[in-house]
PDB file of C-alpha atoms in Angstrom:
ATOM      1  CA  UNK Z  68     288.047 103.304  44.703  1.00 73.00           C
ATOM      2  CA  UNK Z  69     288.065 106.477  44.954  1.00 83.00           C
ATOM      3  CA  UNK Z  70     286.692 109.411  42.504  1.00 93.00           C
ATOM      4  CA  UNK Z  71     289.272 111.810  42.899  1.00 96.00           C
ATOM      5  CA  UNK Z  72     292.991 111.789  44.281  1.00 96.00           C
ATOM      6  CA  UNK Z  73     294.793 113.776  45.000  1.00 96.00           C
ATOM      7  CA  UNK Z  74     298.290 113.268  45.961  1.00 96.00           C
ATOM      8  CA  UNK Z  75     300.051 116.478  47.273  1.00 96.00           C
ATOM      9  CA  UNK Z  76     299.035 117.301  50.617  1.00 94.00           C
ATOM     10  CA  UNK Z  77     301.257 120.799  50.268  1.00 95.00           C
ATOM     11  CA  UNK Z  78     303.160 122.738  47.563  1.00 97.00           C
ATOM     12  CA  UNK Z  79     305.166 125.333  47.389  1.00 97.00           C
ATOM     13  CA  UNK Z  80     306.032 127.791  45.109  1.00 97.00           C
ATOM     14  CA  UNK Z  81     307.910 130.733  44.775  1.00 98.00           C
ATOM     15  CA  UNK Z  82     305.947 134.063  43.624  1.00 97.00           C
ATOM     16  CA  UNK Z  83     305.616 134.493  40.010  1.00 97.00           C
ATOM     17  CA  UNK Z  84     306.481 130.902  38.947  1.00 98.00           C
ATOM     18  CA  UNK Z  85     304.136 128.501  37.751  1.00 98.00           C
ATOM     19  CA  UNK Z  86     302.838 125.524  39.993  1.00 98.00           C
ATOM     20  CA  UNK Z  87     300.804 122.660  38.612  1.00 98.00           C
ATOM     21  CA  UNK Z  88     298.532 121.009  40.942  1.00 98.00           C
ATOM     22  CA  UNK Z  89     298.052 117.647  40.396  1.00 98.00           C
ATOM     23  CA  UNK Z  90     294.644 115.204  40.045  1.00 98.00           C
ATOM     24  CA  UNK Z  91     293.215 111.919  39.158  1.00 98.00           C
ATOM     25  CA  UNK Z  92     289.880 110.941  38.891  1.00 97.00           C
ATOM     26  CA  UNK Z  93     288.101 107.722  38.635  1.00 96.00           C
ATOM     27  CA  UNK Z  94     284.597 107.359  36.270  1.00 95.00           C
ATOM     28  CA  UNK Z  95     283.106 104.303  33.899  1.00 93.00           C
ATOM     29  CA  UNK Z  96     280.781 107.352  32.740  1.00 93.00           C
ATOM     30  CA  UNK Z  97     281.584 108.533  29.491  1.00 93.00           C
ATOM     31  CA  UNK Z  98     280.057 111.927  30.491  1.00 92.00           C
ATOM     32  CA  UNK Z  99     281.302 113.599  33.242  1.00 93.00           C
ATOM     33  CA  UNK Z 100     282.762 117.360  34.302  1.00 93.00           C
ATOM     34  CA  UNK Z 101     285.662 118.430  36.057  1.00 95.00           C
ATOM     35  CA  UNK Z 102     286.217 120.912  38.355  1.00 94.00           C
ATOM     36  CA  UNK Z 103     288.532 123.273  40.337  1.00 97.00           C
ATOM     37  CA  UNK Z 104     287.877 125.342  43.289  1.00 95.00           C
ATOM     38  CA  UNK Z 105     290.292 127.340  45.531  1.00 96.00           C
ATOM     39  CA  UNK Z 106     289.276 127.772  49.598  1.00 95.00           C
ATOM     40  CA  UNK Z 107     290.930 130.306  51.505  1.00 94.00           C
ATOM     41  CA  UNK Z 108     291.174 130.738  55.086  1.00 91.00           C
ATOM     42  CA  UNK Z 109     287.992 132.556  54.942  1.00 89.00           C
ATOM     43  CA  UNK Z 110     286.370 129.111  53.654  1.00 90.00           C
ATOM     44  CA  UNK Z 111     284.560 129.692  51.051  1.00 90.00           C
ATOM     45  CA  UNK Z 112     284.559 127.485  48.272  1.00 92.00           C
ATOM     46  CA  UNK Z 113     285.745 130.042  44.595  1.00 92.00           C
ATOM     47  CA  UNK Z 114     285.171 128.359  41.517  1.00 91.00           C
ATOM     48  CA  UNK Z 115     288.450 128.147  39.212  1.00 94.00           C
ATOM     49  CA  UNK Z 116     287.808 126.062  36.346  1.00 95.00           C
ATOM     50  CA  UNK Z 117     286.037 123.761  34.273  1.00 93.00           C
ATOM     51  CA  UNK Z 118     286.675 121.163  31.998  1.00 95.00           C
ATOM     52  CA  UNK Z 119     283.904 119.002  30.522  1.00 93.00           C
ATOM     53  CA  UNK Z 120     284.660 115.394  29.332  1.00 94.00           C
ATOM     54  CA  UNK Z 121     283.782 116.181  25.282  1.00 93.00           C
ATOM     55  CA  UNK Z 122     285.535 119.372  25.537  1.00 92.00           C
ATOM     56  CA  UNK Z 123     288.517 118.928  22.930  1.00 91.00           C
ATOM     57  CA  UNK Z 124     290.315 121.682  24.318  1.00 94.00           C
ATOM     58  CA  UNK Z 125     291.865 122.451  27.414  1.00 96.00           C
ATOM     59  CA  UNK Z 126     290.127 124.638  29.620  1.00 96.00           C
ATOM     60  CA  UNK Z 127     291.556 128.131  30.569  1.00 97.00           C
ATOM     61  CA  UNK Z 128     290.809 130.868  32.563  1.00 95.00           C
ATOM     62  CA  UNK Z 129     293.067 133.836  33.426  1.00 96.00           C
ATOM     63  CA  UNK Z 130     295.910 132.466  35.084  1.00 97.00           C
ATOM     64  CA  UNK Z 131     294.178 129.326  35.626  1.00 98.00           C
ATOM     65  CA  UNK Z 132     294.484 126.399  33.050  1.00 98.00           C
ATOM     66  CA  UNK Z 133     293.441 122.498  32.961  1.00 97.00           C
ATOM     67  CA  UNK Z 134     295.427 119.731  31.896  1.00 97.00           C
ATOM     68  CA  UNK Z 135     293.385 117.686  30.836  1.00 97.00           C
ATOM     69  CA  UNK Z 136     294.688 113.967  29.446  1.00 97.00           C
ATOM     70  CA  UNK Z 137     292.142 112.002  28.962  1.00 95.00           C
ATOM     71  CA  UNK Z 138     293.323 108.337  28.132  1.00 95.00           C
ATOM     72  CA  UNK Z 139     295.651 109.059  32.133  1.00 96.00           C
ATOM     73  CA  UNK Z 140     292.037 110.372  33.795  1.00 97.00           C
ATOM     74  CA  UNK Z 141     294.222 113.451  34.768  1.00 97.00           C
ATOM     75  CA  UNK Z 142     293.161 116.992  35.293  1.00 98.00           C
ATOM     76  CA  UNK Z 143     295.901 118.951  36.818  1.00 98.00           C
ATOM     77  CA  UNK Z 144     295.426 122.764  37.505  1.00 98.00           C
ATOM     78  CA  UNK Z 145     298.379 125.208  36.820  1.00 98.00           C
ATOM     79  CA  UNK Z 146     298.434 128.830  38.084  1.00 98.00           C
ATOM     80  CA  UNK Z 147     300.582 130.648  36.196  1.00 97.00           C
ATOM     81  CA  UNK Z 148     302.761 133.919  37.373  1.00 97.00           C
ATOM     82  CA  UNK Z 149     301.712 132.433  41.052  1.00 98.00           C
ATOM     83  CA  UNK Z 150     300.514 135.837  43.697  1.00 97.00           C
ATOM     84  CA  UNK Z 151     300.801 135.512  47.102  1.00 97.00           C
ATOM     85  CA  UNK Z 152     296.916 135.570  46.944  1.00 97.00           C
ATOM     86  CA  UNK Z 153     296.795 132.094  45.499  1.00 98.00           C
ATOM     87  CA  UNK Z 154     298.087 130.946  48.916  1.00 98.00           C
ATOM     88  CA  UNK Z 155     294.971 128.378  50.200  1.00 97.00           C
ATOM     89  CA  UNK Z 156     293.555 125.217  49.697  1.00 96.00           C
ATOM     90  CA  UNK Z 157     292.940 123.650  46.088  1.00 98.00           C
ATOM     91  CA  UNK Z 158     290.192 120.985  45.453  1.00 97.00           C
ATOM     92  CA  UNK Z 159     289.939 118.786  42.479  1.00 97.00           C
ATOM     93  CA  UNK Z 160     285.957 117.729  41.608  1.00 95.00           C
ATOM     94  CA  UNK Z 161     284.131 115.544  39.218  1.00 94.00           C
ATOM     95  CA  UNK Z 162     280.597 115.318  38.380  1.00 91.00           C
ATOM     96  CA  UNK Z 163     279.530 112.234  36.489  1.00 90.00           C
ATOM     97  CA  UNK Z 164     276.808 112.446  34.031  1.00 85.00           C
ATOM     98  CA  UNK Z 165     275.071 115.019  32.416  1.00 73.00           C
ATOM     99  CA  UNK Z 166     272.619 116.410  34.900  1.00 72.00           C
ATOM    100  CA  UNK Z 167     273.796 119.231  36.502  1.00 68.00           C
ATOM    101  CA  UNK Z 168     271.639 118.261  39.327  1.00 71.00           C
ATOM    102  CA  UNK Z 169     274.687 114.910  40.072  1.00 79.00           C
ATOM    103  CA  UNK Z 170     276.573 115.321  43.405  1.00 82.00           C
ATOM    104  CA  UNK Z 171     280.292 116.268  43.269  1.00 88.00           C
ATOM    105  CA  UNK Z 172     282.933 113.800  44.221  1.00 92.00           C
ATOM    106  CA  UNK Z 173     286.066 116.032  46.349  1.00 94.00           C
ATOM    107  CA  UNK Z 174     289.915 115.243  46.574  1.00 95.00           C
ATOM    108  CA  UNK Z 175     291.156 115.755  49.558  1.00 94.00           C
ATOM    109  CA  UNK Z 176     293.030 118.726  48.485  1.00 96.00           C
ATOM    110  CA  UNK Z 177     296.484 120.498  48.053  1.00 97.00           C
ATOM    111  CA  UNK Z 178     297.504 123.145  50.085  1.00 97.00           C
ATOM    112  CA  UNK Z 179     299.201 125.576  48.356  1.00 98.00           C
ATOM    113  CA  UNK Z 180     301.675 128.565  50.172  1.00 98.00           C
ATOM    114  CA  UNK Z 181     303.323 131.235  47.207  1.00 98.00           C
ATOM    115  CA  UNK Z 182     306.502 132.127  48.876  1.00 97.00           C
ATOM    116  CA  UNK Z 183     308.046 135.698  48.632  1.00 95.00           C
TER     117      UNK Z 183
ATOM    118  CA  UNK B 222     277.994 135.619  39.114  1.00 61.00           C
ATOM    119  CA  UNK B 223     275.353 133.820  41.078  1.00 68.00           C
ATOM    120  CA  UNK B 224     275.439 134.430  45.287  1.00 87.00           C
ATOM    121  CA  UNK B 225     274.513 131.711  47.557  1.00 92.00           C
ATOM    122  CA  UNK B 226     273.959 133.027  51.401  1.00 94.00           C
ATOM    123  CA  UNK B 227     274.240 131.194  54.263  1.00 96.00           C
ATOM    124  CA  UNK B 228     273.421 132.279  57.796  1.00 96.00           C
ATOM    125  CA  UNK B 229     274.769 132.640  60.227  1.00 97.00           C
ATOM    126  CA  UNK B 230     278.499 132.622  59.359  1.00 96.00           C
ATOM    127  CA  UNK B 231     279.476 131.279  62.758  1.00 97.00           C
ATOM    128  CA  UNK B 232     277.609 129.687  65.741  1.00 97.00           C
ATOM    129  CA  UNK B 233     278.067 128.166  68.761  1.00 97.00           C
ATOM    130  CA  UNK B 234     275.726 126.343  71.007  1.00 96.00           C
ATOM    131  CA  UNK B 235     275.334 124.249  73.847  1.00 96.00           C
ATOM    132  CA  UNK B 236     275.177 120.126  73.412  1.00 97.00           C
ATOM    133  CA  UNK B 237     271.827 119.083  73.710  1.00 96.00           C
ATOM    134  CA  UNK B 238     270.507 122.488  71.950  1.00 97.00           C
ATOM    135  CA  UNK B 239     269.366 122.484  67.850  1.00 97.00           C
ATOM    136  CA  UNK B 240     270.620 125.101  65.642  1.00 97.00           C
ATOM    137  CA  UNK B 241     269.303 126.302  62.120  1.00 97.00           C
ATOM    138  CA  UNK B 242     272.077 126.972  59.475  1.00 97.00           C
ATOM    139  CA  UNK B 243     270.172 128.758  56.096  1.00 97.00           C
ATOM    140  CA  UNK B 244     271.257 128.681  52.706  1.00 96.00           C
ATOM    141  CA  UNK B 245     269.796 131.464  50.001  1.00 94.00           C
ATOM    142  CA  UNK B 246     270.319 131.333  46.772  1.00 91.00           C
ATOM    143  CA  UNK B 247     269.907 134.959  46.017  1.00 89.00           C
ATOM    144  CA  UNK B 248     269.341 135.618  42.661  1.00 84.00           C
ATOM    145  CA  UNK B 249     268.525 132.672  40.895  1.00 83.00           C
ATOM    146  CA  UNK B 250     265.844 129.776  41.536  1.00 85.00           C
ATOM    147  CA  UNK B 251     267.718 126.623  42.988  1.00 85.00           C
ATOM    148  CA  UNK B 252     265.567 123.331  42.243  1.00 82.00           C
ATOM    149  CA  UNK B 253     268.553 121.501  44.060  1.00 87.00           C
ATOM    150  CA  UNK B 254     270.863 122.457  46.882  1.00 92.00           C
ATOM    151  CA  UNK B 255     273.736 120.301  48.757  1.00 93.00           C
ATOM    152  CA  UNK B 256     275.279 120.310  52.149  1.00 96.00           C
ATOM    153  CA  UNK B 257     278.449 119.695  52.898  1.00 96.00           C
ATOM    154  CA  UNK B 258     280.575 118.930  55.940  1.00 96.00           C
ATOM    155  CA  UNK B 259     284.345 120.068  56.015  1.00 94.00           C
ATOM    156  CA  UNK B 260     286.323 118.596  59.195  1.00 88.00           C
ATOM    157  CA  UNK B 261     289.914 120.585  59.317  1.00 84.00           C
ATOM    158  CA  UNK B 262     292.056 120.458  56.839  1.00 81.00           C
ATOM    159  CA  UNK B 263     290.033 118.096  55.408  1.00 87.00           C
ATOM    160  CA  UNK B 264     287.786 117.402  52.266  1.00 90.00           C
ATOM    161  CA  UNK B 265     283.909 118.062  51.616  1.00 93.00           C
ATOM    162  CA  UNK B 266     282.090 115.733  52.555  1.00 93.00           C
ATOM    163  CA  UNK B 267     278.160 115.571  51.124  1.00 93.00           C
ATOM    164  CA  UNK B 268     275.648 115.009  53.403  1.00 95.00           C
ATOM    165  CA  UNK B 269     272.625 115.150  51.662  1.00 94.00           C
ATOM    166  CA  UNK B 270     271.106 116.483  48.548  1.00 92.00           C
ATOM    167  CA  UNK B 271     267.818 118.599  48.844  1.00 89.00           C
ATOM    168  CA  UNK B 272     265.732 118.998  45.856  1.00 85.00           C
ATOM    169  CA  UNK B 273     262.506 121.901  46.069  1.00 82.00           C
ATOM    170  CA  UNK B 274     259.604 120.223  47.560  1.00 80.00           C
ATOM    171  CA  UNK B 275     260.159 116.995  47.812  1.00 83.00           C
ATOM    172  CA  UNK B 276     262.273 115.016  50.935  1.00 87.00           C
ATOM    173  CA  UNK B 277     266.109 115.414  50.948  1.00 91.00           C
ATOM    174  CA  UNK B 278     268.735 112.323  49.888  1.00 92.00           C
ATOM    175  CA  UNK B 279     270.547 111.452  52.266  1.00 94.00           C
ATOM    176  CA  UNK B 280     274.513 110.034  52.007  1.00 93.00           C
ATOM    177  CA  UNK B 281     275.008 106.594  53.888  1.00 91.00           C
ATOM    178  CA  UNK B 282     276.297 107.607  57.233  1.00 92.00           C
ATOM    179  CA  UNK B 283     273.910 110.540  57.700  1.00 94.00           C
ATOM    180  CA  UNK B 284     271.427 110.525  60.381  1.00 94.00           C
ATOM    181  CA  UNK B 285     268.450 112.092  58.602  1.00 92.00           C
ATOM    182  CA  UNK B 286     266.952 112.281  62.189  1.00 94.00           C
ATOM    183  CA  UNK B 287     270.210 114.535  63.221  1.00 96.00           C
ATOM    184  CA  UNK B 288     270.353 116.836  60.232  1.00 97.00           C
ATOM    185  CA  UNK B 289     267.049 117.898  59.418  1.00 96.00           C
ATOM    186  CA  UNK B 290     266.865 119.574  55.846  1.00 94.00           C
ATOM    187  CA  UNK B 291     264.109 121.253  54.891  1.00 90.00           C
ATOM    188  CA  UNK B 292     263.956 122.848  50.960  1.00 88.00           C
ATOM    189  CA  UNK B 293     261.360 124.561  51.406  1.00 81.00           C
ATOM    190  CA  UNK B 294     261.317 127.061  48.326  1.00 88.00           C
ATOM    191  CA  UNK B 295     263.350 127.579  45.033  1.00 87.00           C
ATOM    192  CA  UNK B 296     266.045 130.132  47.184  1.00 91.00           C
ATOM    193  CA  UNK B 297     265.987 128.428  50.461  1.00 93.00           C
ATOM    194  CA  UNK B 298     267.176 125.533  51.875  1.00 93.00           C
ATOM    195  CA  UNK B 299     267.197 124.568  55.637  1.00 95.00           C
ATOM    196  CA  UNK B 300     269.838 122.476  57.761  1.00 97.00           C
ATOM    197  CA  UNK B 301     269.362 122.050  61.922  1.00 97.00           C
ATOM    198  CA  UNK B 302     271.285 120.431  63.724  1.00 97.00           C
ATOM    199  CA  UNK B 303     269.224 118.307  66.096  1.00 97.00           C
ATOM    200  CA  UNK B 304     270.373 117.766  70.255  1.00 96.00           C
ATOM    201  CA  UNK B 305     273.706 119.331  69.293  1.00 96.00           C
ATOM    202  CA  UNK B 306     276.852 117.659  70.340  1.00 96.00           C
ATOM    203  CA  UNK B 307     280.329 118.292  70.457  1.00 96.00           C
ATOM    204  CA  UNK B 308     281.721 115.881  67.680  1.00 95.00           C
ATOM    205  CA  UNK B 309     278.838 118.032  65.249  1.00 96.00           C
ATOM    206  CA  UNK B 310     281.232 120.870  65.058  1.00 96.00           C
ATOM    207  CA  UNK B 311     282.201 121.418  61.980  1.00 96.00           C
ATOM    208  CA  UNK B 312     282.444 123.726  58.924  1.00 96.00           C
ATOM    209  CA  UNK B 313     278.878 123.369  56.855  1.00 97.00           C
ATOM    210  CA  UNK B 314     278.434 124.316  53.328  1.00 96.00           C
ATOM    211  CA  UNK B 315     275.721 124.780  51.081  1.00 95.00           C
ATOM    212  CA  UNK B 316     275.640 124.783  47.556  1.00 93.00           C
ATOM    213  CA  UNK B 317     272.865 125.402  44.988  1.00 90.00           C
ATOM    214  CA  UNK B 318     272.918 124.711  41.463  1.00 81.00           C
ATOM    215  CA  UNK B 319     272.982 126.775  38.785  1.00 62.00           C
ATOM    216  CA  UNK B 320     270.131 128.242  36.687  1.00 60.00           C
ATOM    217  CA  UNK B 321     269.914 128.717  32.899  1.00 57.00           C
ATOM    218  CA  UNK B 322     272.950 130.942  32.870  1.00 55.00           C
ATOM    219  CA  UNK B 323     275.566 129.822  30.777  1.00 53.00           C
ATOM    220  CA  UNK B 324     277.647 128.195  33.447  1.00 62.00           C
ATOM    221  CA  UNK B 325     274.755 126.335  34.384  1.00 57.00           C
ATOM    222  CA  UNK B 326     277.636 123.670  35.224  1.00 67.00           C
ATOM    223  CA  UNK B 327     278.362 125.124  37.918  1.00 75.00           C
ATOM    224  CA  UNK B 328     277.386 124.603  41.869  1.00 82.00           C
ATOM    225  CA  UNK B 329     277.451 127.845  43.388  1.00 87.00           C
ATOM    226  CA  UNK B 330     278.626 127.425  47.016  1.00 92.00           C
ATOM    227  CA  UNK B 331     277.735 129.353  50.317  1.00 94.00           C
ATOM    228  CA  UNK B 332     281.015 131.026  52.233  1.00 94.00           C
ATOM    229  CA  UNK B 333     280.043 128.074  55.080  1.00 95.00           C
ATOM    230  CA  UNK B 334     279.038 128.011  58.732  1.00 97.00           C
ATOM    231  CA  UNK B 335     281.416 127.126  61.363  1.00 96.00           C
ATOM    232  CA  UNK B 336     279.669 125.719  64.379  1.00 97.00           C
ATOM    233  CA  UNK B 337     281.095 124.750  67.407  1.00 97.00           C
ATOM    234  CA  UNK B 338     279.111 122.841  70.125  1.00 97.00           C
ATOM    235  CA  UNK B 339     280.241 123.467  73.690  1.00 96.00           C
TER     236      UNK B 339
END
């Protein structure tokens, strides 16, 4: 089965709305992390956000926040106030177990455009 | 925020040649590092996971003979390409784990090498 899914190839959205991204992940671990990064063209991999698997709250960051449900193994990213900078490619991750030192598991991504 | 270099940013060699691809971690110590491959449009894909002194892990489907890793130190980490061939072009990425900062959650990636094998 596979760690993480997820299912929108591409999204749009329209500058200035908000666009949730979605993801699914797959773990018997009890202890894992979750993770958002953003590639643009350029490639490089930009860390978003982080949500641990104990954390009681949802994670936020700037624009950036996690919804994370639990009991549906969901962790969807939404960008709020989207920029036409936020155009790229979104990956969902998960790390199981506590050593930081564990490999990441990728989605296959969501390509996002922020239209005008 | 922690850096993690990688040189060079883009390469391109003839089949049958090797090429080096370096990743730095720049201003923290990196026990472990991971490469990944990125086909377009597509996913990362781990290829192996290289831990200071010691021999790198390899993922099933990896030809450890092929990609040679070498982690030599605590900031560097080595991947060559071995008797290049077309079908290795591809985007590689490093990453390096975090030190005791307090995102040591974190993998800190490289911005990636795109080779292309002629």
């Amino acid at each position: 089965a596979q760690k993480i899914t997820q299912t929108q190839p591409g999204m749009f959205v329209q500058e200035k709305e908000a666009v949730t991204l979605d993801c699914t992940y797959d773990t018997s671990d009890p202890s894992y992390g979750l993770f958002w990064y953003k590639q643009p063209s350029s490639g490089e991999m930009i860390f978003l956000i982080y949500q641990g698997s104990y954390d009681q709250q949802n994670a936020t960051e700037g624009r950036y926040s996690l919804n994370f449900q639990k009991a549906r193994k969901s962790a969807n990213l939404v960008i709020s106030a989207s920029q036409l900078g936020d155009s790229a490619m979104y990956f969902c991750a998960m790390r199981e177990g506590l050593n930081t030192g564990n490999q990441f598991y990728f989605g296959t991504g969501t390509s996002l455009t922020v239209i005008p | 925020g922690a850096v993690v270099s990688q040189h060079p940013s883009r390469v391109i060699c003839k089949s049958g040649t090797s090429v080096k691809i370096e990743c730095r971690s720049l201003d923290f110590q990196a026990t472990t590092m991971f490469w990944y491959r990125q086909f377009p449009k597509k996913s990362l894909m781990l290829m192996a996971t290289s831990n200071e002194g010691s021999k790198a892990t390899y993922e099933q489907g990896v030809e450890k003979d092929k990609f040679l890793i070498n982690h030599a130190s605590l900031t560097l980490s080595t991947l060559t390409v071995t008797s290049a061939h077309p079908e290795d072009s591809s985007f590689y990425i490093c990453s390096a784990r975090g030190g005791e900062t307090d995102r040591s959650y974190e993998q800190y990636f490289g911005p990636g090498t795109r080779l292309t094998v002629t």
